Coordinates of C-alpha atoms in Angstrom, one line a residue:
Chain A
X1399 CA -10.8 30.4 -20.0
X1400 CA -8.4 29.6 -16.7
X1401 CA -9.3 26.1 -15.5
X1402 CA -7.8 23.5 -13.0
X1403 CA -8.0 19.9 -13.4
X1404 CA -7.8 18.1 -10.1
X1405 CA -8.5 14.6 -8.6
X1406 CA -11.1 14.4 -5.8
X1407 CA -9.3 13.1 -2.7
X1408 CA -12.3 13.0 0.0
X1409 CA -13.2 9.8 0.7
X1410 CA -16.7 10.7 0.4
X1411 CA -16.1 12.3 -3.1
X1412 CA -17.8 15.7 -3.9
X1413 CA -20.6 15.0 -1.6
X1414 CA -21.3 15.8 1.9
X1415 CA -19.4 18.5 3.5
X1416 CA -16.8 18.7 0.8
X1417 CA -19.5 19.5 -1.6
X1418 CA -21.1 22.1 0.6
X1419 CA -17.5 23.8 1.3
X1420 CA -17.0 23.9 -2.4
X1421 CA -20.4 25.4 -3.3
X1422 CA -20.1 27.8 -0.6
X1423 CA -16.7 28.9 -1.6
X1424 CA -17.9 29.0 -5.3
X1425 CA -21.2 31.1 -4.3
X1426 CA -19.2 33.8 -2.7
X1427 CA -17.0 34.6 -5.8
X1428 CA -18.4 37.3 -8.0
X1429 CA -17.5 35.1 -11.3
X1430 CA -19.2 32.2 -13.1
X1431 CA -17.5 29.0 -12.3
X1432 CA -18.5 25.8 -13.9
X1433 CA -17.6 22.1 -12.9
X1434 CA -17.3 19.2 -15.6
X1435 CA -15.9 15.7 -15.8
X1436 CA -13.1 15.8 -18.4
X1437 CA -14.8 16.2 -21.8
X1438 CA -18.2 16.2 -19.9
X1439 CA -21.0 18.8 -19.7
X1440 CA -20.3 21.6 -17.6
X1441 CA -22.5 22.3 -14.6
X1442 CA -23.0 25.4 -12.3
X1443 CA -20.4 25.3 -9.3
X1444 CA -22.8 27.3 -7.3
X1445 CA -25.4 25.0 -7.5
X1446 CA -25.4 22.3 -4.7
X1447 CA -27.9 20.2 -6.6
X1448 CA -26.0 20.2 -9.8
X1449 CA -22.9 19.2 -7.9
X1450 CA -24.5 16.5 -6.0
X1451 CA -26.2 15.3 -9.3
X1452 CA -22.9 15.1 -11.0
X1453 CA -21.9 12.5 -8.4
X1454 CA -18.2 12.9 -8.4
X1455 CA -16.6 10.2 -6.5
X1456 CA -13.3 9.6 -4.8
X1457 CA -10.2 9.5 -7.1
X1458 CA -12.2 11.0 -10.1
X1459 CA -10.7 14.2 -12.0
X1460 CA -12.9 17.4 -12.5
X1461 CA -12.4 20.4 -14.6
X1462 CA -13.1 23.5 -12.8
X1463 CA -13.3 26.7 -15.3
X1464 CA -13.8 30.2 -14.0
X1465 CA -13.8 33.6 -16.1
X1466 CA -13.6 37.1 -14.9
X1467 CA -11.8 39.2 -12.3
X1468 CA -10.2 37.1 -9.5
X1469 CA -10.7 33.8 -11.3
X1470 CA -7.4 32.5 -11.0
X1471 CA -7.5 33.0 -7.1
X1472 CA -10.9 31.4 -6.6
X1473 CA -9.7 28.3 -8.7
X1474 CA -6.8 27.8 -6.6
X1475 CA -9.0 27.8 -3.6
X1476 CA -11.7 25.4 -5.1
X1477 CA -8.7 23.3 -6.1
X1478 CA -7.4 23.0 -2.7
X1479 CA -10.8 22.1 -1.4
X1480 CA -11.1 19.3 -4.0
X1481 CA -7.7 17.9 -3.5
X1482 CA -7.8 18.0 0.4
X1483 CA -8.3 14.9 1.8
Chain B
X1462 CA -52.0 -8.2 17.4
X1463 CA -50.5 -7.6 14.4
X1464 CA -46.6 -7.9 13.7
X1465 CA -44.7 -6.2 11.1
X1466 CA -41.0 -6.6 10.3
X1467 CA -38.2 -4.2 9.3
X1468 CA -34.3 -3.7 9.8
X1469 CA -33.4 -3.1 13.6
X1470 CA -30.7 -0.4 13.3
X1471 CA -30.6 1.0 16.8
X1472 CA -30.9 -1.7 19.7
X1473 CA -33.4 -1.9 22.5
X1474 CA -37.0 -2.1 23.1
X1475 CA -39.4 0.6 23.1
X1476 CA -43.1 0.7 23.8
X1477 CA -45.5 3.6 23.5
X1478 CA -48.6 4.8 21.6
X1479 CA -48.0 5.6 17.8
X1480 CA -47.7 9.0 16.6
X1481 CA -48.1 8.9 12.9
X1482 CA -46.1 11.9 11.3
X1483 CA -48.6 13.6 8.8
X1484 CA -47.7 12.6 5.3
X1485 CA -46.1 15.0 2.7
X1486 CA -47.6 18.3 1.8
X1487 CA -50.3 17.8 -1.0
X1488 CA -49.1 18.3 -4.6
X1489 CA -50.3 21.8 -5.9
X1490 CA -52.7 21.2 -8.8
X1491 CA -51.0 20.7 -12.2
X1492 CA -51.9 23.5 -14.6
X1493 CA -52.7 26.0 -11.8
X1494 CA -51.4 29.5 -13.0
X1495 CA -51.0 32.7 -11.1
X1496 CA -52.7 36.1 -11.5
X1497 CA -50.5 37.3 -14.4
X1498 CA -47.8 39.2 -12.4
X1499 CA -44.7 36.9 -12.8
X1500 CA -42.2 39.3 -11.3
X1501 CA -44.3 39.4 -8.1
X1502 CA -45.0 35.8 -8.1
X1503 CA -41.3 34.8 -8.5
X1504 CA -40.5 37.4 -5.6
X1505 CA -43.0 35.3 -3.6
X1506 CA -41.2 32.1 -4.3
X1507 CA -37.8 33.4 -3.6
X1508 CA -39.1 34.9 -0.4
X1509 CA -40.6 31.6 0.7
X1510 CA -37.4 29.8 -0.2
X1511 CA -35.3 32.3 1.7
X1512 CA -37.4 31.9 4.9
X1513 CA -37.1 28.1 4.6
X1514 CA -33.4 28.2 4.1
X1515 CA -32.9 30.7 7.1
X1516 CA -35.0 28.3 9.3
X1517 CA -33.0 25.3 8.4
X1518 CA -29.7 27.2 9.0
X1519 CA -30.8 28.5 12.2
X1520 CA -32.1 25.1 13.3
X1521 CA -29.1 23.5 12.4
X1522 CA -26.8 26.1 14.4
X1523 CA -29.1 25.5 17.4
X1524 CA -28.7 21.8 17.5
X1525 CA -25.2 21.5 16.4
X1526 CA -23.5 18.0 15.8
X1527 CA -24.1 16.0 12.7
X1528 CA -27.3 17.4 12.1
X1529 CA -25.7 20.9 11.5
X1530 CA -24.1 19.8 8.3
X1531 CA -27.0 18.2 7.0
X1532 CA -29.4 21.3 7.8
X1533 CA -26.8 23.6 6.4
X1534 CA -27.0 21.6 3.0
X1535 CA -30.5 21.5 2.9
X1536 CA -30.5 25.4 3.4
X1537 CA -28.0 25.6 0.4
X1538 CA -30.7 23.4 -1.7
X1539 CA -33.4 25.8 -0.8
X1540 CA -31.4 28.8 -2.3
X1541 CA -29.9 26.8 -5.1
X1542 CA -29.4 29.2 -8.0
X1543 CA -30.1 26.5 -10.7
X1544 CA -33.5 25.6 -8.9
X1545 CA -34.5 29.4 -8.6
X1546 CA -33.7 29.7 -12.3
X1547 CA -36.0 26.7 -13.1
X1548 CA -38.8 28.0 -10.8
X1549 CA -38.5 31.6 -12.4
X1550 CA -38.7 30.1 -16.0
X1551 CA -42.0 28.4 -15.0
X1552 CA -43.4 31.2 -13.2
X1553 CA -42.7 33.3 -16.4
X1554 CA -44.6 30.7 -18.5
X1555 CA -47.6 31.3 -16.3
X1556 CA -47.6 28.7 -13.6
X1557 CA -48.4 29.5 -9.9
X1558 CA -45.5 29.6 -7.7
X1559 CA -46.7 26.5 -5.7
X1560 CA -46.7 24.3 -8.8
X1561 CA -43.5 25.7 -10.3
X1562 CA -41.6 25.0 -6.9
X1563 CA -43.2 21.3 -7.1
X1564 CA -42.1 20.7 -10.8
X1565 CA -38.5 22.4 -10.5
X1566 CA -37.8 20.2 -7.5
X1567 CA -39.1 17.1 -9.5
X1568 CA -36.7 17.6 -12.2
X1569 CA -33.7 17.8 -9.7
X1570 CA -35.2 14.8 -7.9
X1571 CA -35.2 12.8 -11.1
X1572 CA -31.5 13.8 -11.7
X1573 CA -30.4 12.8 -8.2
X1574 CA -32.5 9.5 -8.5
X1575 CA -30.9 8.5 -11.6
X1576 CA -27.4 9.0 -9.9
X1577 CA -28.2 6.3 -7.3
X1578 CA -26.0 5.7 -4.4
X1579 CA -25.0 8.4 -2.0
X1580 CA -27.1 10.8 -4.0
X1581 CA -30.2 8.9 -4.1
X1582 CA -29.9 9.1 -0.2
X1583 CA -30.1 12.7 -0.4
X1584 CA -33.6 12.8 -2.2
X1585 CA -35.4 12.4 1.1
X1586 CA -33.6 15.9 2.1
X1587 CA -34.5 17.5 -1.3
X1588 CA -38.3 16.4 -0.8
X1589 CA -38.2 17.7 2.7
X1590 CA -37.0 21.1 1.5
X1591 CA -39.7 21.1 -1.2
X1592 CA -42.5 20.2 1.2
X1593 CA -41.2 23.2 3.4
X1594 CA -41.1 25.7 0.6
X1595 CA -44.6 24.7 -0.6
X1596 CA -46.0 24.6 2.8
X1597 CA -44.5 28.2 3.3
X1598 CA -46.2 29.3 0.1
X1599 CA -49.5 27.9 0.9
X1600 CA -49.6 29.2 4.4
X1601 CA -49.6 25.5 5.7
X1602 CA -48.0 24.4 8.9
X1603 CA -45.2 22.1 8.1
X1604 CA -46.5 18.7 9.7
X1605 CA -44.7 18.7 13.0
X1606 CA -44.4 16.9 16.3
X1607 CA -46.8 16.6 19.2
X1608 CA -45.8 18.9 21.8
X1609 CA -46.5 18.2 25.4
X1610 CA -47.2 14.4 25.0
X1611 CA -47.9 13.0 28.5
X1612 CA -45.8 9.8 27.8
X1613 CA -42.9 8.9 25.3
X1614 CA -44.5 7.8 21.7
X1615 CA -43.5 5.6 19.1
X1616 CA -42.9 8.0 16.1
X1617 CA -43.9 6.5 12.8
X1618 CA -43.4 7.9 9.4
X1619 CA -42.5 7.3 5.9
X1620 CA -39.2 8.6 6.5
X1621 CA -37.7 11.3 8.7
X1622 CA -35.7 14.4 7.6
X1623 CA -33.1 16.0 10.0
X1624 CA -35.3 19.0 10.4
X1625 CA -37.9 17.0 11.8
X1626 CA -36.0 15.1 14.4
X1627 CA -33.2 17.8 15.5
X1628 CA -35.0 18.8 18.5
X1629 CA -36.2 15.4 19.8
X1630 CA -34.9 13.9 22.9
X1631 CA -35.3 10.3 24.5
X1632 CA -37.9 11.9 27.3
X1633 CA -40.3 12.2 24.2
X1634 CA -39.6 9.3 21.9
X1635 CA -39.8 5.8 23.0
X1636 CA -38.9 4.4 19.5
X1637 CA -38.7 5.2 15.7
X1638 CA -40.6 3.2 13.1
X1639 CA -40.0 4.2 9.4
X1640 CA -41.1 2.7 6.1
X1641 CA -38.1 3.6 4.3
X1642 CA -34.5 4.5 5.0
X1643 CA -31.6 2.2 5.6
X1644 CA -28.8 1.6 8.1
X1645 CA -27.3 4.8 7.4
X1646 CA -30.5 6.9 7.0
X1647 CA -30.8 10.0 9.3
X1648 CA -33.3 8.1 11.3
X1649 CA -30.8 5.3 12.0
X1650 CA -27.9 7.6 13.0
X1651 CA -30.3 9.9 15.0
X1652 CA -31.6 7.0 16.9
X1653 CA -28.2 5.6 17.7
X1654 CA -26.9 9.0 18.8
X1655 CA -30.2 9.2 21.2
X1656 CA -29.9 5.6 22.3
X1657 CA -33.5 5.2 21.2
X1658 CA -34.7 1.9 19.5
X1659 CA -35.3 2.3 15.9
X1660 CA -36.6 0.0 13.0
X1661 CA -36.6 1.2 9.4
X1662 CA -37.6 -0.2 6.0
X1663 CA -40.7 -1.6 7.7
X1664 CA -43.3 -2.2 5.2
X1665 CA -46.7 -1.2 6.1
X1666 CA -45.5 1.1 9.0
X1667 CA -47.6 4.1 7.9
X1668 CA -50.6 2.0 8.1
X1669 CA -50.3 1.8 11.8
X1670 CA -53.2 3.8 13.3
X1671 CA -52.3 6.9 15.4
X1672 CA -52.7 6.1 19.2
X1673 CA -52.3 2.5 18.9
X1674 CA -49.7 0.8 21.4
X1675 CA -46.7 -0.4 19.6
X1676 CA -43.9 -2.4 20.9
X1677 CA -40.3 -1.9 19.0
X1678 CA -37.5 -4.2 19.1
X1679 CA -34.6 -2.3 17.6
X1680 CA -32.5 -5.4 17.7
X1681 CA -34.6 -7.8 15.7
X1682 CA -36.4 -5.3 13.7
X1683 CA -39.7 -6.6 15.0
X1684 CA -42.7 -4.0 15.3
X1685 CA -45.6 -5.4 17.4
X1686 CA -49.0 -3.5 17.4
X1687 CA -51.0 -3.9 20.4
X1688 CA -49.1 -6.5 22.1
X1689 CA -50.5 -8.1 25.2
X1690 CA -49.3 -6.0 28.3
X1691 CA -47.2 -9.2 29.4
X1692 CA -45.3 -9.3 26.1
X1693 CA -44.6 -5.7 26.2
X1694 CA -43.3 -5.8 29.8
X1695 CA -41.3 -8.8 29.0
X1696 CA -39.5 -7.1 25.9
X1697 CA -39.1 -4.0 27.8
X1698 CA -37.3 -5.8 30.8
X1699 CA -35.1 -7.9 28.4
X1700 CA -34.1 -5.2 26.3
X1701 CA -32.0 -2.5 27.5
X1702 CA -29.5 -1.7 25.1
X1703 CA -28.2 -3.7 22.2
X1704 CA -26.4 -5.9 24.5
X1705 CA -29.9 -7.6 25.0
X1706 CA -29.2 -9.6 21.9
X1707 CA -25.6 -10.2 22.6
X1708 CA -24.0 -12.9 25.0
X1709 CA -23.1 -9.9 27.3
X1710 CA -25.8 -8.7 29.8
X1711 CA -25.9 -4.9 29.7
X1712 CA -24.1 -4.6 33.1
X1713 CA -21.4 -7.2 32.3
X1714 CA -18.0 -5.5 32.1
X1715 CA -16.5 -5.2 28.7
X1716 CA -14.5 -8.2 27.5
X1717 CA -13.5 -9.9 24.4
X1718 CA -15.5 -13.4 23.5
X1719 CA -12.6 -15.1 25.2
X1720 CA -12.8 -13.2 28.2
X1721 CA -9.8 -10.5 27.8
X1722 CA -10.9 -7.5 29.8
X1723 CA -11.7 -4.1 28.1
X1724 CA -13.0 -1.8 30.5
X1725 CA -15.8 0.4 29.0
X1726 CA -15.9 3.9 30.5
X1727 CA -17.7 7.1 29.9
X1728 CA -16.7 10.5 28.9
X1729 CA -18.4 13.0 31.1
X1730 CA -18.4 16.6 31.9
X1731 CA -19.8 16.4 35.4
X1732 CA -22.4 15.0 37.9
X1733 CA -25.2 15.6 35.2
X1734 CA -24.0 13.0 33.1
X1735 CA -23.7 10.3 35.5
X1736 CA -27.4 9.0 34.9
X1737 CA -26.7 8.4 31.1
X1738 CA -23.3 6.6 32.0
X1739 CA -24.9 4.4 34.5
X1740 CA -27.8 3.6 32.3
X1741 CA -25.4 2.4 29.4
X1742 CA -23.6 0.3 31.8
X1743 CA -20.2 2.2 32.0
X1744 CA -18.0 0.7 34.5
X1745 CA -16.1 4.0 35.3
X1746 CA -15.3 7.1 34.0
X1747 CA -12.4 7.5 31.4
X1748 CA -12.6 11.0 31.1
X1749 CA -14.0 13.5 33.5
X1750 CA -13.6 16.8 31.9
X1751 CA -13.4 19.4 34.7
X1752 CA -13.4 22.4 32.8
X1753 CA -17.1 22.8 33.0
X1754 CA -16.7 23.3 36.7
X1755 CA -14.5 26.4 35.9
X1756 CA -16.1 27.8 33.0
X1757 CA -17.9 31.3 33.1
X1758 CA -16.5 32.2 36.5
X1759 CA -14.8 35.0 37.9
X1760 CA -13.3 32.9 40.7
X1761 CA -12.2 29.3 40.7
X1762 CA -14.8 27.1 42.6
X1763 CA -13.8 26.5 46.2
X1764 CA -12.3 23.2 47.2
X1765 CA -15.4 22.2 49.1
X1766 CA -17.5 22.4 46.0
X1767 CA -15.0 20.7 44.0
X1768 CA -15.1 17.9 46.6
X1769 CA -18.8 17.5 46.4
X1770 CA -18.7 17.3 42.6
X1771 CA -15.9 14.8 42.6
X1772 CA -17.4 12.8 45.1
X1773 CA -20.6 12.5 43.4
X1774 CA -18.8 11.0 40.6
X1775 CA -16.7 8.7 42.6
X1776 CA -19.5 7.3 44.7
X1777 CA -21.4 6.4 41.6
X1778 CA -18.8 3.7 40.8
X1779 CA -17.9 1.7 43.6
X1780 CA -14.9 -0.4 42.7
X1781 CA -14.7 1.5 39.3
X1782 CA -12.0 3.5 37.6
X1783 CA -12.3 7.2 37.4
X1784 CA -10.0 9.4 35.5
X1785 CA -10.1 13.0 36.2
X1786 CA -8.6 15.4 33.9
X1787 CA -7.2 18.6 35.5
X1788 CA -8.0 21.9 34.1
X1789 CA -7.3 22.1 30.5
X1790 CA -7.1 25.7 29.4
X1791 CA -5.3 27.8 26.8
X1792 CA -5.4 30.8 24.5
X1793 CA -8.6 29.4 23.1
X1794 CA -10.2 28.2 26.3
X1795 CA -9.6 31.4 28.4
X1796 CA -10.8 31.6 32.0
X1797 CA -11.5 34.7 33.7
X1798 CA -9.6 33.9 37.2
X1799 CA -6.3 33.2 35.3
X1800 CA -3.9 35.8 33.8
X1801 CA -5.2 36.9 30.3
X1802 CA -2.9 34.7 27.9
X1803 CA -1.0 36.6 25.3
X1804 CA -2.5 36.5 21.9
X1805 CA -1.0 33.6 20.3
X1806 CA -1.0 33.2 16.6
X1807 CA -1.7 29.3 16.8
X1808 CA -3.5 28.5 20.1
X1809 CA -3.4 24.9 19.4
X1810 CA 0.1 24.9 19.4
X1811 CA 0.5 27.4 22.4
X1812 CA 0.8 27.7 25.9
X1813 CA -2.0 25.1 26.9
X1814 CA -2.8 22.1 29.2
X1815 CA 0.0 21.1 31.6
X1816 CA 2.5 24.1 30.0
X1817 CA 0.0 26.4 31.4
X1818 CA -0.5 24.6 34.6
X1819 CA 3.4 24.6 35.2
X1820 CA 3.2 28.4 35.0
X1821 CA 0.1 28.6 37.3
X1822 CA 0.1 25.7 39.4
X1823 CA -2.2 27.1 42.0
X1824 CA -5.5 26.0 40.3
X1825 CA -4.2 22.5 39.6
X1826 CA -3.0 22.0 43.1
X1827 CA -6.3 22.8 44.5
X1828 CA -7.9 20.6 42.3
X1829 CA -5.5 17.7 43.4
X1830 CA -6.2 18.4 47.0
X1831 CA -10.1 18.3 46.5
X1832 CA -9.8 15.0 44.6
X1833 CA -7.7 13.4 47.2
X1834 CA -10.0 14.4 49.6
X1835 CA -13.1 13.4 47.6
X1836 CA -11.6 9.8 47.1
X1837 CA -11.5 9.3 51.1
X1838 CA -14.0 6.5 52.0
X1839 CA -14.8 5.6 48.4
X1840 CA -13.8 2.6 46.6
X1841 CA -13.1 4.0 43.1
X1842 CA -9.8 4.0 41.6
X1843 CA -9.0 7.7 41.1
X1844 CA -6.4 8.8 38.7
X1845 CA -5.5 12.3 38.0
X1846 CA -4.6 13.1 34.4
X1847 CA -2.8 16.0 32.7
X1848 CA -3.6 17.4 29.3
X1849 CA -1.2 18.2 26.4
X1850 CA 1.9 16.3 28.0
X1851 CA 4.8 16.1 25.4
X1852 CA 7.9 15.1 27.2
X1853 CA 8.8 12.8 30.3
X1854 CA 10.0 16.0 32.1
X1855 CA 6.4 17.3 32.2
X1856 CA 4.9 14.0 33.0
X1857 CA 7.5 13.7 35.9
X1858 CA 6.4 17.1 37.3
X1859 CA 2.8 16.3 37.0
X1860 CA 3.3 12.8 38.8
X1861 CA 5.5 14.2 41.4
X1862 CA 2.5 16.6 42.4
X1863 CA 0.1 13.9 42.3
X1864 CA 2.2 11.8 44.6
X1865 CA 2.6 14.6 47.2
X1866 CA -1.4 14.6 47.1
X1867 CA -1.7 10.8 47.5
X1868 CA -2.9 10.2 44.2
X1869 CA -2.1 8.0 41.0
X1870 CA -1.3 10.0 38.1
X1871 CA -1.8 9.5 34.4
X1872 CA -1.2 11.9 31.1
X1873 CA -3.0 12.4 27.9
X1874 CA -1.4 11.1 24.9
X1875 CA -2.3 13.6 22.3
X1876 CA 1.0 14.9 21.3
X1877 CA 2.9 12.5 18.9
X1878 CA 6.1 13.1 20.6
X1879 CA 4.4 11.6 23.9
X1880 CA 3.4 8.4 22.0
X1881 CA 6.8 8.0 20.2
X1882 CA 8.6 8.1 23.7
X1883 CA 5.5 6.3 25.7
X1884 CA 8.2 4.0 27.4
X1885 CA 9.9 6.9 29.0
X1886 CA 6.6 8.4 30.1
X1887 CA 5.6 5.0 31.3
X1888 CA 8.4 5.0 33.9
X1889 CA 7.1 8.1 35.7
X1890 CA 3.4 7.7 35.4
X1891 CA 0.7 4.9 36.0
X1892 CA -1.7 5.4 33.2
X1893 CA -2.3 6.7 29.7
X1894 CA -5.1 7.8 27.9
X1895 CA -5.2 8.5 24.2
X1896 CA -7.1 11.5 23.0
X1897 CA -7.4 10.6 19.3
X1898 CA -9.1 13.9 18.0
X1899 CA -6.0 15.9 19.3
X1900 CA -3.5 13.4 18.5
X1901 CA -4.9 13.2 14.9
X1902 CA -4.5 17.2 14.7
X1903 CA -1.0 17.4 15.8
X1904 CA 0.1 14.0 13.8
X1905 CA -1.2 15.2 10.5
X1906 CA -0.5 19.1 11.2
X1907 CA -4.5 19.5 10.2
X1908 CA -6.5 21.9 12.4
X1909 CA -9.5 19.9 13.8
X1910 CA -11.5 23.1 12.9
X1911 CA -10.8 23.3 9.3
X1912 CA -13.7 21.6 7.4
X1913 CA -11.4 20.9 4.1
X1914 CA -9.1 18.9 6.4
X1915 CA -11.6 16.6 8.2
X1916 CA -10.2 13.5 6.4
X1917 CA -7.2 13.7 8.7
X1918 CA -9.6 13.4 11.6
X1919 CA -10.7 10.0 10.2
X1920 CA -9.4 7.7 13.3
X1921 CA -9.0 4.8 10.7
X1922 CA -5.9 6.7 9.4
X1923 CA -3.3 4.0 9.7
X1924 CA -0.6 6.5 11.2
X1925 CA -2.9 7.3 14.0
X1926 CA -3.3 3.7 15.0
X1927 CA 0.3 3.0 14.8
X1928 CA 0.8 5.9 17.5
X1929 CA -2.1 4.3 19.5
X1930 CA -0.2 1.0 19.2
X1931 CA 3.0 2.6 20.4
X1932 CA 1.3 4.1 23.7
X1933 CA -0.5 0.8 24.2
X1934 CA 2.7 -1.4 24.1
X1935 CA 4.4 0.9 26.6
X1936 CA 3.8 -1.1 29.8
X1937 CA 1.3 1.0 31.5
X1938 CA -2.7 0.9 31.6
X1939 CA -3.6 2.6 28.2
X1940 CA -7.2 3.9 27.6
X1941 CA -8.6 5.6 24.5
X1942 CA -10.9 8.4 25.3
X1943 CA -11.5 10.1 21.8
X1944 CA -14.8 9.3 20.1
X1945 CA -12.8 6.9 18.1
X1946 CA -13.5 4.1 20.8
X1947 CA -17.4 4.8 20.0
X1948 CA -17.1 2.9 16.6
X1949 CA -17.7 -0.7 17.5
X1950 CA -15.2 -2.0 14.8
X1951 CA -12.6 0.5 16.0
X1952 CA -13.1 -0.4 19.3
X1953 CA -12.3 -4.1 18.7
X1954 CA -9.3 -2.9 16.7
X1955 CA -8.3 -0.5 19.6
X1956 CA -8.5 -3.6 21.9
X1957 CA -6.5 -5.6 19.5
X1958 CA -3.8 -2.8 19.8
X1959 CA -3.4 -3.5 23.5
X1960 CA -5.6 -0.9 24.8
X1961 CA -7.1 -1.7 28.3
X1962 CA -10.2 0.6 28.5
X1963 CA -12.3 2.7 25.8
X1964 CA -14.1 5.5 27.0
X1965 CA -16.7 7.5 25.1
X1966 CA -20.1 9.2 25.2
X1967 CA -22.4 6.7 27.0
X1968 CA -25.0 5.7 24.4
X1969 CA -22.4 4.2 22.2
X1970 CA -21.3 1.7 24.9
X1971 CA -23.8 -1.1 24.5
X1972 CA -22.9 -1.1 20.7
X1973 CA -19.0 -1.5 21.7
X1974 CA -19.6 -4.0 24.5
X1975 CA -21.5 -6.3 22.1
X1976 CA -18.9 -5.9 19.4
X1977 CA -16.2 -7.0 22.0
X1978 CA -18.2 -9.8 23.1
X1979 CA -18.6 -11.3 19.7
X1980 CA -15.0 -11.4 18.8
X1981 CA -11.8 -13.0 20.4
X1982 CA -8.5 -11.1 21.4
X1983 CA -7.1 -12.9 18.5
X1984 CA -9.6 -11.8 16.0
X1985 CA -9.1 -8.1 17.4
X1986 CA -5.5 -8.5 17.1
X1987 CA -5.5 -9.7 13.4
X1988 CA -8.0 -6.8 12.7
X1989 CA -5.6 -4.3 14.2
X1990 CA -2.8 -5.7 12.1
X1991 CA -4.6 -5.8 9.0
X1992 CA -5.9 -2.2 9.7
X1993 CA -2.2 -1.0 10.1
X1994 CA -1.0 -2.8 7.2
X1995 CA -3.1 -0.6 5.0
X1996 CA -2.4 2.9 3.7
X1997 CA -5.8 4.5 3.8
X1998 CA -8.5 4.7 6.3
X1999 CA -11.0 3.4 4.1
X2000 CA -8.7 0.3 3.1
X2001 CA -8.0 0.0 7.0
X2002 CA -11.5 -0.3 7.9
X2003 CA -12.4 -2.8 5.2
X2004 CA -9.3 -4.8 6.0
X2005 CA -10.2 -4.8 9.8
X2006 CA -13.9 -5.8 9.1
X2007 CA -12.9 -8.7 7.3
X2008 CA -11.5 -10.2 10.6
X2009 CA -14.7 -9.1 12.5
X2010 CA -17.4 -11.5 10.9
X2011 CA -20.0 -10.9 13.7
X2012 CA -20.4 -7.1 13.2
X2013 CA -24.1 -6.2 12.1
X2014 CA -24.6 -4.6 8.7
X2015 CA -25.6 -1.2 10.4
X2016 CA -21.9 -1.1 11.9
X2017 CA -20.3 -1.7 8.6

């Protein structure tokens, strides 16, 4: 399954506006997408509550996975959001 | 008379009758079941969640500002797919929609509480969404705020959600008191933005009886129920703004503890903003955005109309400084009476600001004439200022036009080239004003409007501080008029960089005045040096704060 491993660059981590932008972008994609810490339990990338509860902080790595048509493109977009400052 | 104590998070004194926000929506009875049609029941729950989400989004769009992001995030919570799945699962098992919503939220609430830190702070947002969905399902009105109160009230609550407070104004609220919350809670942020005193983490607050007269000291955190009229009067007289608790009085000019002056000025859009500026002790105006006179008009305003508007501002600050930015238009801010700008692929980098004024000088020349006439007979120091200047040649052109009109001239420093060649520009104009928001956008090549790039807009970016230092060291008076100056710690750092004035939205002035008054120029310089020695905004702020010992926890 296509995946991207990225470091969260936003000072606030995957919270607040970066989290909202991330989830919104994921929700618009017609494929299933998950987020996990490396080796951790994946959660639904389209769920703001799951992403917030994952509590990813600045500098932490996450693995984003997607499967289906357009998975590569949406992964690129999501990786860009996460790795933006 | 009874006293409670909490944490003062927004300075000043407020006095009025208590209005207790109704508590939470009652918990739907455990074990309640629906009539046996899970599909219809699930549809009912989803429709309620959708209505709540739509309401929160619409409210966020209507109020804008920081509340918009919070409300948009809450709308996303209401529509969360994992939450919907939990609710649907509970309903399938026979649970009534109200109870299913309650239990599903509870599960996510526990996960968030366990995560602690930032996430735990969002639990109040989550609870608010839950209560709204349940209220919607039960047909209950969501507990609201009194309308048409005949005097400002003290709003007392367990905690406040952004959706409760987004539409409040200082005309209706004298102070906030909450039992929960901390210095970074929504109540605290909102109260500071509104310039209304607030005390949070105040044990026993929700026991205050509705209608009781309450005196709130947002500086000390003291809440007095039914004080004597004399005590209330004395507190109100003493406490206008945070400066009440600081060595400087509300009207003292801005200065460091050792007397180095830093003029504290207001950013305004027109005469309508003067009352707030004066109330918060502005010494003048650091940025008068004249666009507002010109927007939505088929013809530019006549000179007489402009003279009247400018004079109103100038006479409000006898002996003070008033910086008037001439029209700042561009492809993204078109005006009906200017030739339609060509379509630009990138308006932020296009023919705008002084570039446009040089092509179409008539409007600017009219403004300069009106400004010179308005200044006659007033004692304010008037400076005309040009936006988006990138070169000494542009500065020179503007300065020559100002001289011809008999005005002092200044330029905005918002293009990195202007900051880097500040010494050259300083030879032709009298004044600089650094617009930190645009300067950051051009410095980092990061569009202000792109949400994913907001990190570059952090005014603590060391590279941005480097450019401010370059402008401030060029030998002419240099102000900062971006919102950067409204952060009390950053205000001290900017003073340490050599900035001679700070201009901001008026409610932030007392904070910055108090922060400056508590530190010496040497401390401000040390903080500035420490910040510039770091490589990230976060580290820069932490390093600066180590040299600014008097800043209260809410500022940190």
